[in-house]
mmCIF file of N, CA, C and O in Angstrom:
data_model
loop_
_atom_site.group_PDB
_atom_site.id
_atom_site.type_symbol
_atom_site.label_atom_id
_atom_site.label_comp_id
_atom_site.label_asym_id
_atom_site.label_seq_id
_atom_site.Cartn_x
_atom_site.Cartn_y
_atom_site.Cartn_z
ATOM 1 N N MET A 1 62.469 121.702 99.296
ATOM 2 C CA MET A 1 61.819 122.896 99.754
ATOM 3 C C MET A 1 60.377 122.896 99.264
ATOM 4 O O MET A 1 60.115 122.709 98.083
ATOM 5 N N LYS A 2 59.468 123.111 100.158
ATOM 6 C CA LYS A 2 58.060 123.069 99.834
ATOM 7 C C LYS A 2 57.602 124.429 99.313
ATOM 8 O O LYS A 2 57.920 125.454 99.882
ATOM 9 N N GLU A 3 56.868 124.416 98.232
ATOM 10 C CA GLU A 3 56.357 125.656 97.654
ATOM 11 C C GLU A 3 54.880 125.787 97.963
ATOM 12 O O GLU A 3 54.146 124.811 97.974
ATOM 13 N N SER A 4 54.459 126.998 98.219
ATOM 14 C CA SER A 4 53.024 127.222 98.362
ATOM 15 C C SER A 4 52.452 127.409 96.963
ATOM 16 O O SER A 4 53.076 127.998 96.096
ATOM 17 N N GLY A 5 51.284 126.893 96.747
ATOM 18 C CA GLY A 5 50.671 126.966 95.427
ATOM 19 C C GLY A 5 49.977 128.282 95.162
ATOM 20 O O GLY A 5 49.274 128.422 94.174
ATOM 21 N N LYS A 6 50.144 129.253 96.037
ATOM 22 C CA LYS A 6 49.440 130.522 95.886
ATOM 23 C C LYS A 6 50.146 131.403 94.865
ATOM 24 O O LYS A 6 51.351 131.578 94.901
ATOM 25 N N LYS A 7 49.370 131.960 93.994
ATOM 26 C CA LYS A 7 49.878 132.906 93.001
ATOM 27 C C LYS A 7 49.432 134.315 93.375
ATOM 28 O O LYS A 7 48.399 134.501 94.011
ATOM 29 N N ILE A 8 50.194 135.286 92.962
ATOM 30 C CA ILE A 8 49.814 136.680 93.195
ATOM 31 C C ILE A 8 48.765 137.050 92.146
ATOM 32 O O ILE A 8 48.983 136.843 90.952
ATOM 33 N N PRO A 9 47.614 137.581 92.578
ATOM 34 C CA PRO A 9 46.554 137.920 91.615
ATOM 35 C C PRO A 9 47.015 138.972 90.600
ATOM 36 O O PRO A 9 47.876 139.801 90.880
ATOM 37 N N ARG A 10 46.423 138.899 89.442
ATOM 38 C CA ARG A 10 46.773 139.828 88.365
ATOM 39 C C ARG A 10 46.480 141.267 88.759
ATOM 40 O O ARG A 10 47.235 142.181 88.427
ATOM 41 N N SER A 11 45.382 141.485 89.495
ATOM 42 C CA SER A 11 45.042 142.849 89.910
ATOM 43 C C SER A 11 46.124 143.422 90.833
ATOM 44 O O SER A 11 46.454 144.609 90.743
ATOM 45 N N ALA A 12 46.685 142.584 91.702
ATOM 46 C CA ALA A 12 47.761 143.051 92.583
ATOM 47 C C ALA A 12 49.004 143.388 91.769
ATOM 48 O O ALA A 12 49.678 144.389 92.042
ATOM 49 N N LYS A 13 49.305 142.567 90.773
ATOM 50 C CA LYS A 13 50.471 142.855 89.927
ATOM 51 C C LYS A 13 50.289 144.162 89.168
ATOM 52 O O LYS A 13 51.234 144.942 89.011
ATOM 53 N N ILE A 14 49.066 144.407 88.696
ATOM 54 C CA ILE A 14 48.804 145.669 87.992
ATOM 55 C C ILE A 14 48.993 146.851 88.930
ATOM 56 O O ILE A 14 49.615 147.859 88.573
ATOM 57 N N LEU A 15 48.493 146.734 90.167
ATOM 58 C CA LEU A 15 48.654 147.828 91.135
ATOM 59 C C LEU A 15 50.120 148.058 91.485
ATOM 60 O O LEU A 15 50.572 149.204 91.585
ATOM 61 N N PHE A 16 50.881 146.981 91.673
ATOM 62 C CA PHE A 16 52.313 147.132 91.953
ATOM 63 C C PHE A 16 53.037 147.756 90.768
ATOM 64 O O PHE A 16 53.939 148.582 90.939
ATOM 65 N N GLY A 17 52.654 147.384 89.555
ATOM 66 C CA GLY A 17 53.256 147.989 88.371
ATOM 67 C C GLY A 17 52.945 149.477 88.275
ATOM 68 O O GLY A 17 53.805 150.285 87.928
ATOM 69 N N LEU A 18 51.703 149.849 88.602
ATOM 70 C CA LEU A 18 51.330 151.266 88.589
ATOM 71 C C LEU A 18 52.065 152.055 89.673
ATOM 72 O O LEU A 18 52.495 153.188 89.437
ATOM 73 N N MET A 19 52.217 151.454 90.860
ATOM 74 C CA MET A 19 52.975 152.129 91.923
ATOM 75 C C MET A 19 54.408 152.373 91.473
ATOM 76 O O MET A 19 54.952 153.459 91.670
ATOM 77 N N SER A 20 54.996 151.372 90.870
ATOM 78 C CA SER A 20 56.365 151.513 90.398
ATOM 79 C C SER A 20 56.451 152.600 89.335
ATOM 80 O O SER A 20 57.363 153.434 89.355
ATOM 81 N N PHE A 21 55.507 152.600 88.406
ATOM 82 C CA PHE A 21 55.496 153.606 87.345
ATOM 83 C C PHE A 21 55.402 155.016 87.914
ATOM 84 O O PHE A 21 56.110 155.923 87.474
ATOM 85 N N VAL A 22 54.522 155.209 88.900
ATOM 86 C CA VAL A 22 54.343 156.542 89.493
ATOM 87 C C VAL A 22 55.613 156.998 90.199
ATOM 88 O O VAL A 22 56.075 158.134 90.011
ATOM 89 N N PHE A 23 56.212 156.123 91.025
ATOM 90 C CA PHE A 23 57.417 156.523 91.750
ATOM 91 C C PHE A 23 58.578 156.812 90.801
ATOM 92 O O PHE A 23 59.302 157.791 90.983
ATOM 93 N N VAL A 24 58.757 155.968 89.803
ATOM 94 C CA VAL A 24 59.849 156.199 88.853
ATOM 95 C C VAL A 24 59.590 157.476 88.055
ATOM 96 O O VAL A 24 60.512 158.255 87.790
ATOM 97 N N SER A 25 58.334 157.732 87.696
ATOM 98 C CA SER A 25 58.001 158.953 86.953
ATOM 99 C C SER A 25 58.258 160.207 87.790
ATOM 100 O O SER A 25 58.809 161.187 87.284
ATOM 101 N N VAL A 26 57.863 160.176 89.056
ATOM 102 C CA VAL A 26 58.111 161.326 89.925
ATOM 103 C C VAL A 26 59.611 161.536 90.108
ATOM 104 O O VAL A 26 60.105 162.670 90.087
ATOM 105 N N GLY A 27 60.362 160.449 90.277
ATOM 106 C CA GLY A 27 61.816 160.561 90.404
ATOM 107 C C GLY A 27 62.459 161.114 89.144
ATOM 108 O O GLY A 27 63.348 161.961 89.212
ATOM 109 N N ALA A 28 61.988 160.648 87.986
ATOM 110 C CA ALA A 28 62.541 161.147 86.722
ATOM 111 C C ALA A 28 62.204 162.626 86.529
ATOM 112 O O ALA A 28 63.037 163.411 86.067
ATOM 113 N N LEU A 29 60.982 163.020 86.887
ATOM 114 C CA LEU A 29 60.593 164.417 86.783
ATOM 115 C C LEU A 29 61.442 165.293 87.700
ATOM 116 O O LEU A 29 61.903 166.372 87.311
ATOM 117 N N THR A 30 61.677 164.812 88.922
ATOM 118 C CA THR A 30 62.521 165.554 89.857
ATOM 119 C C THR A 30 63.945 165.654 89.326
ATOM 120 O O THR A 30 64.584 166.703 89.421
ATOM 121 N N PHE A 31 64.443 164.568 88.766
ATOM 122 C CA PHE A 31 65.808 164.567 88.236
ATOM 123 C C PHE A 31 65.940 165.512 87.040
ATOM 124 O O PHE A 31 66.899 166.280 86.955
ATOM 125 N N LEU A 32 64.983 165.456 86.131
ATOM 126 C CA LEU A 32 65.095 166.250 84.907
ATOM 127 C C LEU A 32 64.847 167.738 85.130
ATOM 128 O O LEU A 32 65.483 168.574 84.490
ATOM 129 N N THR A 33 63.922 168.074 86.010
ATOM 130 C CA THR A 33 63.621 169.492 86.239
ATOM 131 C C THR A 33 64.537 170.123 87.288
ATOM 132 O O THR A 33 64.517 171.344 87.451
ATOM 133 N N GLU A 34 65.291 169.294 88.002
ATOM 134 C CA GLU A 34 66.198 169.758 89.059
ATOM 135 C C GLU A 34 65.449 170.562 90.117
ATOM 136 O O GLU A 34 65.937 171.553 90.635
ATOM 137 N N TYR A 35 64.240 170.124 90.433
ATOM 138 C CA TYR A 35 63.428 170.802 91.444
ATOM 139 C C TYR A 35 62.651 169.767 92.240
ATOM 140 O O TYR A 35 62.004 168.889 91.681
ATOM 141 N N SER A 36 62.737 169.867 93.545
ATOM 142 C CA SER A 36 61.959 169.024 94.449
ATOM 143 C C SER A 36 61.176 169.947 95.371
ATOM 144 O O SER A 36 61.755 170.740 96.108
ATOM 145 N N PRO A 37 59.835 169.884 95.340
ATOM 146 C CA PRO A 37 59.040 170.844 96.103
ATOM 147 C C PRO A 37 59.180 170.674 97.610
ATOM 148 O O PRO A 37 59.694 169.666 98.089
ATOM 149 N N GLN A 38 58.710 171.679 98.325
ATOM 150 C CA GLN A 38 58.773 171.615 99.791
ATOM 151 C C GLN A 38 57.896 170.476 100.278
ATOM 152 O O GLN A 38 56.940 170.084 99.639
ATOM 153 N N ARG A 39 58.233 169.948 101.435
ATOM 154 C CA ARG A 39 57.493 168.825 101.985
ATOM 155 C C ARG A 39 57.309 169.029 103.478
ATOM 156 O O ARG A 39 58.055 169.766 104.120
ATOM 157 N N SER A 40 56.333 168.355 104.010
ATOM 158 C CA SER A 40 56.023 168.481 105.427
ATOM 159 C C SER A 40 56.780 167.417 106.217
ATOM 160 O O SER A 40 56.798 166.243 105.833
ATOM 161 N N THR A 41 57.417 167.828 107.291
ATOM 162 C CA THR A 41 58.085 166.895 108.184
ATOM 163 C C THR A 41 57.508 167.074 109.578
ATOM 164 O O THR A 41 56.678 167.946 109.812
ATOM 165 N N ARG A 42 57.952 166.292 110.509
ATOM 166 C CA ARG A 42 57.435 166.435 111.868
ATOM 167 C C ARG A 42 57.927 167.725 112.524
ATOM 168 O O ARG A 42 57.413 168.132 113.549
ATOM 169 N N PHE A 43 58.936 168.353 111.935
ATOM 170 C CA PHE A 43 59.461 169.613 112.463
ATOM 171 C C PHE A 43 58.876 170.823 111.741
ATOM 172 O O PHE A 43 59.280 171.947 111.980
ATOM 173 N N GLY A 44 57.955 170.607 110.830
ATOM 174 C CA GLY A 44 57.366 171.690 110.051
ATOM 175 C C GLY A 44 57.710 171.534 108.575
ATOM 176 O O GLY A 44 58.157 170.481 108.139
ATOM 177 N N LEU A 45 57.513 172.584 107.817
ATOM 178 C CA LEU A 45 57.803 172.516 106.388
ATOM 179 C C LEU A 45 59.304 172.590 106.130
ATOM 180 O O LEU A 45 60.004 173.406 106.708
ATOM 181 N N ALA A 46 59.765 171.728 105.266
ATOM 182 C CA ALA A 46 61.159 171.770 104.811
ATOM 183 C C ALA A 46 61.162 172.421 103.431
ATOM 184 O O ALA A 46 60.284 172.162 102.609
ATOM 185 N N GLY A 47 62.127 173.248 103.195
ATOM 186 C CA GLY A 47 62.182 173.996 101.947
ATOM 187 C C GLY A 47 62.436 173.119 100.744
ATOM 188 O O GLY A 47 62.844 171.965 100.855
ATOM 189 N N PRO A 48 62.199 173.657 99.561
ATOM 190 C CA PRO A 48 62.425 172.894 98.333
ATOM 191 C C PRO A 48 63.918 172.745 98.045
ATOM 192 O O PRO A 48 64.750 173.482 98.556
ATOM 193 N N PHE A 49 64.228 171.740 97.235
ATOM 194 C CA PHE A 49 65.600 171.527 96.782
ATOM 195 C C PHE A 49 65.704 171.943 95.323
ATOM 196 O O PHE A 49 64.778 171.741 94.534
ATOM 197 N N TYR A 50 66.848 172.491 94.971
ATOM 198 C CA TYR A 50 67.126 172.894 93.598
ATOM 199 C C TYR A 50 68.451 172.288 93.169
ATOM 200 O O TYR A 50 69.320 172.028 93.985
ATOM 201 N N GLY A 51 68.628 172.100 91.861
ATOM 202 C CA GLY A 51 69.908 171.694 91.302
ATOM 203 C C GLY A 51 70.312 170.269 91.655
ATOM 204 O O GLY A 51 69.490 169.351 91.650
ATOM 205 N N PRO A 52 71.607 170.073 91.974
ATOM 206 C CA PRO A 52 72.130 168.726 92.215
ATOM 207 C C PRO A 52 71.458 168.010 93.391
ATOM 208 O O PRO A 52 71.301 166.797 93.361
ATOM 209 N N GLU A 53 71.050 168.761 94.409
ATOM 210 C CA GLU A 53 70.374 168.120 95.541
ATOM 211 C C GLU A 53 69.047 167.513 95.101
ATOM 212 O O GLU A 53 68.677 166.417 95.522
ATOM 213 N N ALA A 54 68.317 168.210 94.248
ATOM 214 C CA ALA A 54 67.050 167.686 93.742
ATOM 215 C C ALA A 54 67.288 166.478 92.844
ATOM 216 O O ALA A 54 66.515 165.519 92.867
ATOM 217 N N GLN A 55 68.372 166.505 92.073
ATOM 218 C CA GLN A 55 68.684 165.355 91.226
ATOM 219 C C GLN A 55 69.001 164.121 92.066
ATOM 220 O O GLN A 55 68.625 163.008 91.708
ATOM 221 N N GLU A 56 69.679 164.319 93.182
ATOM 222 C CA GLU A 56 69.978 163.193 94.068
ATOM 223 C C GLU A 56 68.693 162.590 94.620
ATOM 224 O O GLU A 56 68.542 161.364 94.664
ATOM 225 N N ILE A 57 67.760 163.435 95.025
ATOM 226 C CA ILE A 57 66.478 162.935 95.524
ATOM 227 C C ILE A 57 65.735 162.208 94.405
ATOM 228 O O ILE A 57 65.100 161.178 94.632
ATOM 229 N N GLY A 58 65.823 162.712 93.186
ATOM 230 C CA GLY A 58 65.178 162.050 92.051
ATOM 231 C C GLY A 58 65.746 160.672 91.789
ATOM 232 O O GLY A 58 65.003 159.723 91.525
ATOM 233 N N ILE A 59 67.066 160.535 91.871
ATOM 234 C CA ILE A 59 67.694 159.226 91.663
ATOM 235 C C ILE A 59 67.239 158.244 92.736
ATOM 236 O O ILE A 59 66.887 157.092 92.442
ATOM 237 N N LEU A 60 67.239 158.679 93.991
ATOM 238 C CA LEU A 60 66.820 157.794 95.073
ATOM 239 C C LEU A 60 65.343 157.430 94.956
ATOM 240 O O LEU A 60 64.960 156.287 95.233
ATOM 241 N N THR A 61 64.506 158.368 94.530
ATOM 242 C CA THR A 61 63.087 158.079 94.345
ATOM 243 C C THR A 61 62.880 157.055 93.232
ATOM 244 O O THR A 61 62.055 156.147 93.356
ATOM 245 N N MET A 62 63.652 157.169 92.155
ATOM 246 C CA MET A 62 63.554 156.181 91.087
ATOM 247 C C MET A 62 63.978 154.801 91.576
ATOM 248 O O MET A 62 63.360 153.798 91.222
ATOM 249 N N MET A 63 65.026 154.746 92.405
ATOM 250 C CA MET A 63 65.481 153.443 92.903
ATOM 251 C C MET A 63 64.448 152.820 93.843
ATOM 252 O O MET A 63 64.217 151.619 93.802
ATOM 253 N N ILE A 64 63.814 153.650 94.669
ATOM 254 C CA ILE A 64 62.756 153.141 95.545
ATOM 255 C C ILE A 64 61.571 152.673 94.698
ATOM 256 O O ILE A 64 60.911 151.693 95.030
ATOM 257 N N GLY A 65 61.316 153.362 93.606
ATOM 258 C CA GLY A 65 60.212 152.995 92.728
ATOM 259 C C GLY A 65 60.385 151.659 92.045
ATOM 260 O O GLY A 65 59.409 151.070 91.562
ATOM 261 N N LEU A 66 61.586 151.140 91.992
ATOM 262 C CA LEU A 66 61.811 149.830 91.376
ATOM 263 C C LEU A 66 61.470 148.676 92.318
ATOM 264 O O LEU A 66 61.298 147.544 91.870
ATOM 265 N N MET A 67 61.357 148.945 93.607
ATOM 266 C CA MET A 67 61.110 147.870 94.579
ATOM 267 C C MET A 67 59.809 147.105 94.336
ATOM 268 O O MET A 67 59.796 145.888 94.476
ATOM 269 N N PRO A 68 58.678 147.752 93.989
ATOM 270 C CA PRO A 68 57.456 146.965 93.777
ATOM 271 C C PRO A 68 57.545 145.965 92.625
ATOM 272 O O PRO A 68 56.718 145.071 92.517
ATOM 273 N N LEU A 69 58.546 146.094 91.773
ATOM 274 C CA LEU A 69 58.678 145.166 90.654
ATOM 275 C C LEU A 69 59.099 143.763 91.093
ATOM 276 O O LEU A 69 59.102 142.840 90.282
ATOM 277 N N ILE A 70 59.400 143.595 92.357
ATOM 278 C CA ILE A 70 59.786 142.274 92.873
ATOM 279 C C ILE A 70 58.638 141.276 92.705
ATOM 280 O O ILE A 70 58.882 140.087 92.522
ATOM 281 N N VAL A 71 57.389 141.735 92.730
ATOM 282 C CA VAL A 71 56.258 140.808 92.614
ATOM 283 C C VAL A 71 56.199 140.139 91.245
ATOM 284 O O VAL A 71 55.520 139.125 91.085
ATOM 285 N N PHE A 72 56.919 140.654 90.266
ATOM 286 C CA PHE A 72 56.913 140.051 88.939
ATOM 287 C C PHE A 72 57.936 138.923 88.799
ATOM 288 O O PHE A 72 58.007 138.298 87.743
ATOM 289 N N ALA A 73 58.708 138.659 89.839
ATOM 290 C CA ALA A 73 59.658 137.546 89.805
ATOM 291 C C ALA A 73 58.872 136.236 89.810
ATOM 292 O O ALA A 73 57.846 136.102 90.464
ATOM 293 N N ARG A 74 59.386 135.258 89.081
ATOM 294 C CA ARG A 74 58.665 133.990 88.951
ATOM 295 C C ARG A 74 58.899 133.050 90.127
ATOM 296 O O ARG A 74 58.031 132.267 90.474
ATOM 297 N N THR A 75 60.076 133.108 90.728
ATOM 298 C CA THR A 75 60.383 132.217 91.846
ATOM 299 C C THR A 75 60.841 133.049 93.042
ATOM 300 O O THR A 75 61.166 134.221 92.911
ATOM 301 N N ALA A 76 60.862 132.381 94.192
ATOM 302 C CA ALA A 76 61.312 133.069 95.406
ATOM 303 C C ALA A 76 62.786 133.438 95.299
ATOM 304 O O ALA A 76 63.207 134.485 95.792
ATOM 305 N N ARG A 77 63.567 132.603 94.647
ATOM 306 C CA ARG A 77 64.992 132.903 94.477
ATOM 307 C C ARG A 77 65.190 134.149 93.617
ATOM 308 O O ARG A 77 66.025 134.995 93.914
ATOM 309 N N GLN A 78 64.418 134.270 92.554
ATOM 310 C CA GLN A 78 64.508 135.469 91.713
ATOM 311 C C GLN A 78 64.091 136.708 92.494
ATOM 312 O O GLN A 78 64.712 137.761 92.363
ATOM 313 N N ALA A 79 63.038 136.591 93.289
ATOM 314 C CA ALA A 79 62.580 137.727 94.083
ATOM 315 C C ALA A 79 63.636 138.141 95.098
ATOM 316 O O ALA A 79 63.898 139.329 95.290
ATOM 317 N N ALA A 80 64.253 137.151 95.760
ATOM 318 C CA ALA A 80 65.293 137.467 96.740
ATOM 319 C C ALA A 80 66.507 138.099 96.065
ATOM 320 O O ALA A 80 67.088 139.058 96.589
ATOM 321 N N THR A 81 66.886 137.586 94.909
ATOM 322 C CA THR A 81 68.036 138.140 94.185
ATOM 323 C C THR A 81 67.747 139.567 93.731
ATOM 324 O O THR A 81 68.580 140.460 93.913
ATOM 325 N N LEU A 82 66.578 139.787 93.158
ATOM 326 C CA LEU A 82 66.213 141.127 92.711
ATOM 327 C C LEU A 82 66.134 142.093 93.890
ATOM 328 O O LEU A 82 66.637 143.216 93.820
ATOM 329 N N GLY A 83 65.541 141.655 94.992
ATOM 330 C CA GLY A 83 65.460 142.500 96.177
ATOM 331 C C GLY A 83 66.824 142.849 96.730
ATOM 332 O O GLY A 83 67.092 143.996 97.089
ATOM 333 N N ALA A 84 67.702 141.854 96.790
ATOM 334 C CA ALA A 84 69.057 142.102 97.295
ATOM 335 C C ALA A 84 69.812 143.069 96.386
ATOM 336 O O ALA A 84 70.510 143.970 96.868
ATOM 337 N N LEU A 85 69.682 142.895 95.070
ATOM 338 C CA LEU A 85 70.358 143.799 94.133
ATOM 339 C C LEU A 85 69.823 145.227 94.235
ATOM 340 O O LEU A 85 70.593 146.190 94.209
ATOM 341 N N LEU A 86 68.503 145.357 94.375
ATOM 342 C CA LEU A 86 67.921 146.696 94.500
ATOM 343 C C LEU A 86 68.339 147.376 95.796
ATOM 344 O O LEU A 86 68.671 148.560 95.814
ATOM 345 N N ILE A 87 68.341 146.625 96.887
ATOM 346 C CA ILE A 87 68.757 147.204 98.167
ATOM 347 C C ILE A 87 70.239 147.568 98.132
ATOM 348 O O ILE A 87 70.633 148.645 98.589
ATOM 349 N N PHE A 88 71.068 146.682 97.585
ATOM 350 C CA PHE A 88 72.493 146.983 97.470
ATOM 351 C C PHE A 88 72.715 148.213 96.598
ATOM 352 O O PHE A 88 73.514 149.097 96.924
ATOM 353 N N GLY A 89 72.001 148.287 95.478
ATOM 354 C CA GLY A 89 72.128 149.446 94.599
ATOM 355 C C GLY A 89 71.671 150.738 95.259
ATOM 356 O O GLY A 89 72.298 151.781 95.100
ATOM 357 N N PHE A 90 70.589 150.655 96.032
ATOM 358 C CA PHE A 90 70.093 151.835 96.740
ATOM 359 C C PHE A 90 71.102 152.316 97.771
ATOM 360 O O PHE A 90 71.411 153.508 97.844
ATOM 361 N N ILE A 91 71.641 151.395 98.563
ATOM 362 C CA ILE A 91 72.617 151.768 99.594
ATOM 363 C C ILE A 91 73.894 152.302 98.957
ATOM 364 O O ILE A 91 74.455 153.311 99.415
ATOM 365 N N ALA A 92 74.355 151.667 97.879
ATOM 366 C CA ALA A 92 75.558 152.140 97.197
ATOM 367 C C ALA A 92 75.339 153.537 96.624
ATOM 368 O O ALA A 92 76.206 154.411 96.733
ATOM 369 N N THR A 93 74.176 153.762 96.023
ATOM 370 C CA THR A 93 73.862 155.087 95.482
ATOM 371 C C THR A 93 73.778 156.123 96.585
ATOM 372 O O THR A 93 74.287 157.242 96.446
ATOM 373 N N LEU A 94 73.165 155.750 97.696
ATOM 374 C CA LEU A 94 73.048 156.667 98.819
ATOM 375 C C LEU A 94 74.415 157.079 99.339
ATOM 376 O O LEU A 94 74.702 158.263 99.541
ATOM 377 N N PHE A 95 75.294 156.106 99.540
ATOM 378 C CA PHE A 95 76.638 156.430 100.026
ATOM 379 C C PHE A 95 77.419 157.238 98.998
ATOM 380 O O PHE A 95 78.166 158.153 99.368
ATOM 381 N N TYR A 96 77.266 156.920 97.718
ATOM 382 C CA TYR A 96 77.972 157.682 96.689
ATOM 383 C C TYR A 96 77.503 159.142 96.706
ATOM 384 O O TYR A 96 78.325 160.066 96.613
ATOM 385 N N LEU A 97 76.197 159.349 96.798
ATOM 386 C CA LEU A 97 75.681 160.719 96.772
ATOM 387 C C LEU A 97 76.054 161.494 98.035
ATOM 388 O O LEU A 97 76.220 162.717 97.982
ATOM 389 N N ILE A 98 76.199 160.811 99.145
ATOM 390 C CA ILE A 98 76.566 161.505 100.390
ATOM 391 C C ILE A 98 78.051 161.846 100.425
ATOM 392 O O ILE A 98 78.428 162.953 100.789
ATOM 393 N N TYR A 99 78.894 160.928 100.000
ATOM 394 C CA TYR A 99 80.330 161.098 100.200
ATOM 395 C C TYR A 99 81.113 161.592 98.994
ATOM 396 O O TYR A 99 82.292 161.877 99.099
ATOM 397 N N PHE A 100 80.488 161.695 97.816
ATOM 398 C CA PHE A 100 81.239 162.154 96.656
ATOM 399 C C PHE A 100 80.614 163.323 96.011
ATOM 400 O O PHE A 100 79.712 163.786 95.844
#
């Protein structure tokens, strides 16, 4: 298998790390405060969530926030494995929160 000699620049890794930090922080804040503010949708404003519903959104936001960390994998196999595990974990969490 032929490898490309291109490396991801350090500045890009820093930006991906900051994106991950922000998303995980917002998810943790939503989870801990049990409050998710109102948001705009194509149908207009959707009301805020309180309690367990807000915690579910916080958990999913934290899981989405872990996705940018894939750029820190050293090989393509590690990146694919990490991506597959994160996607599987996200889908499993989503189904658990919907059905239980």
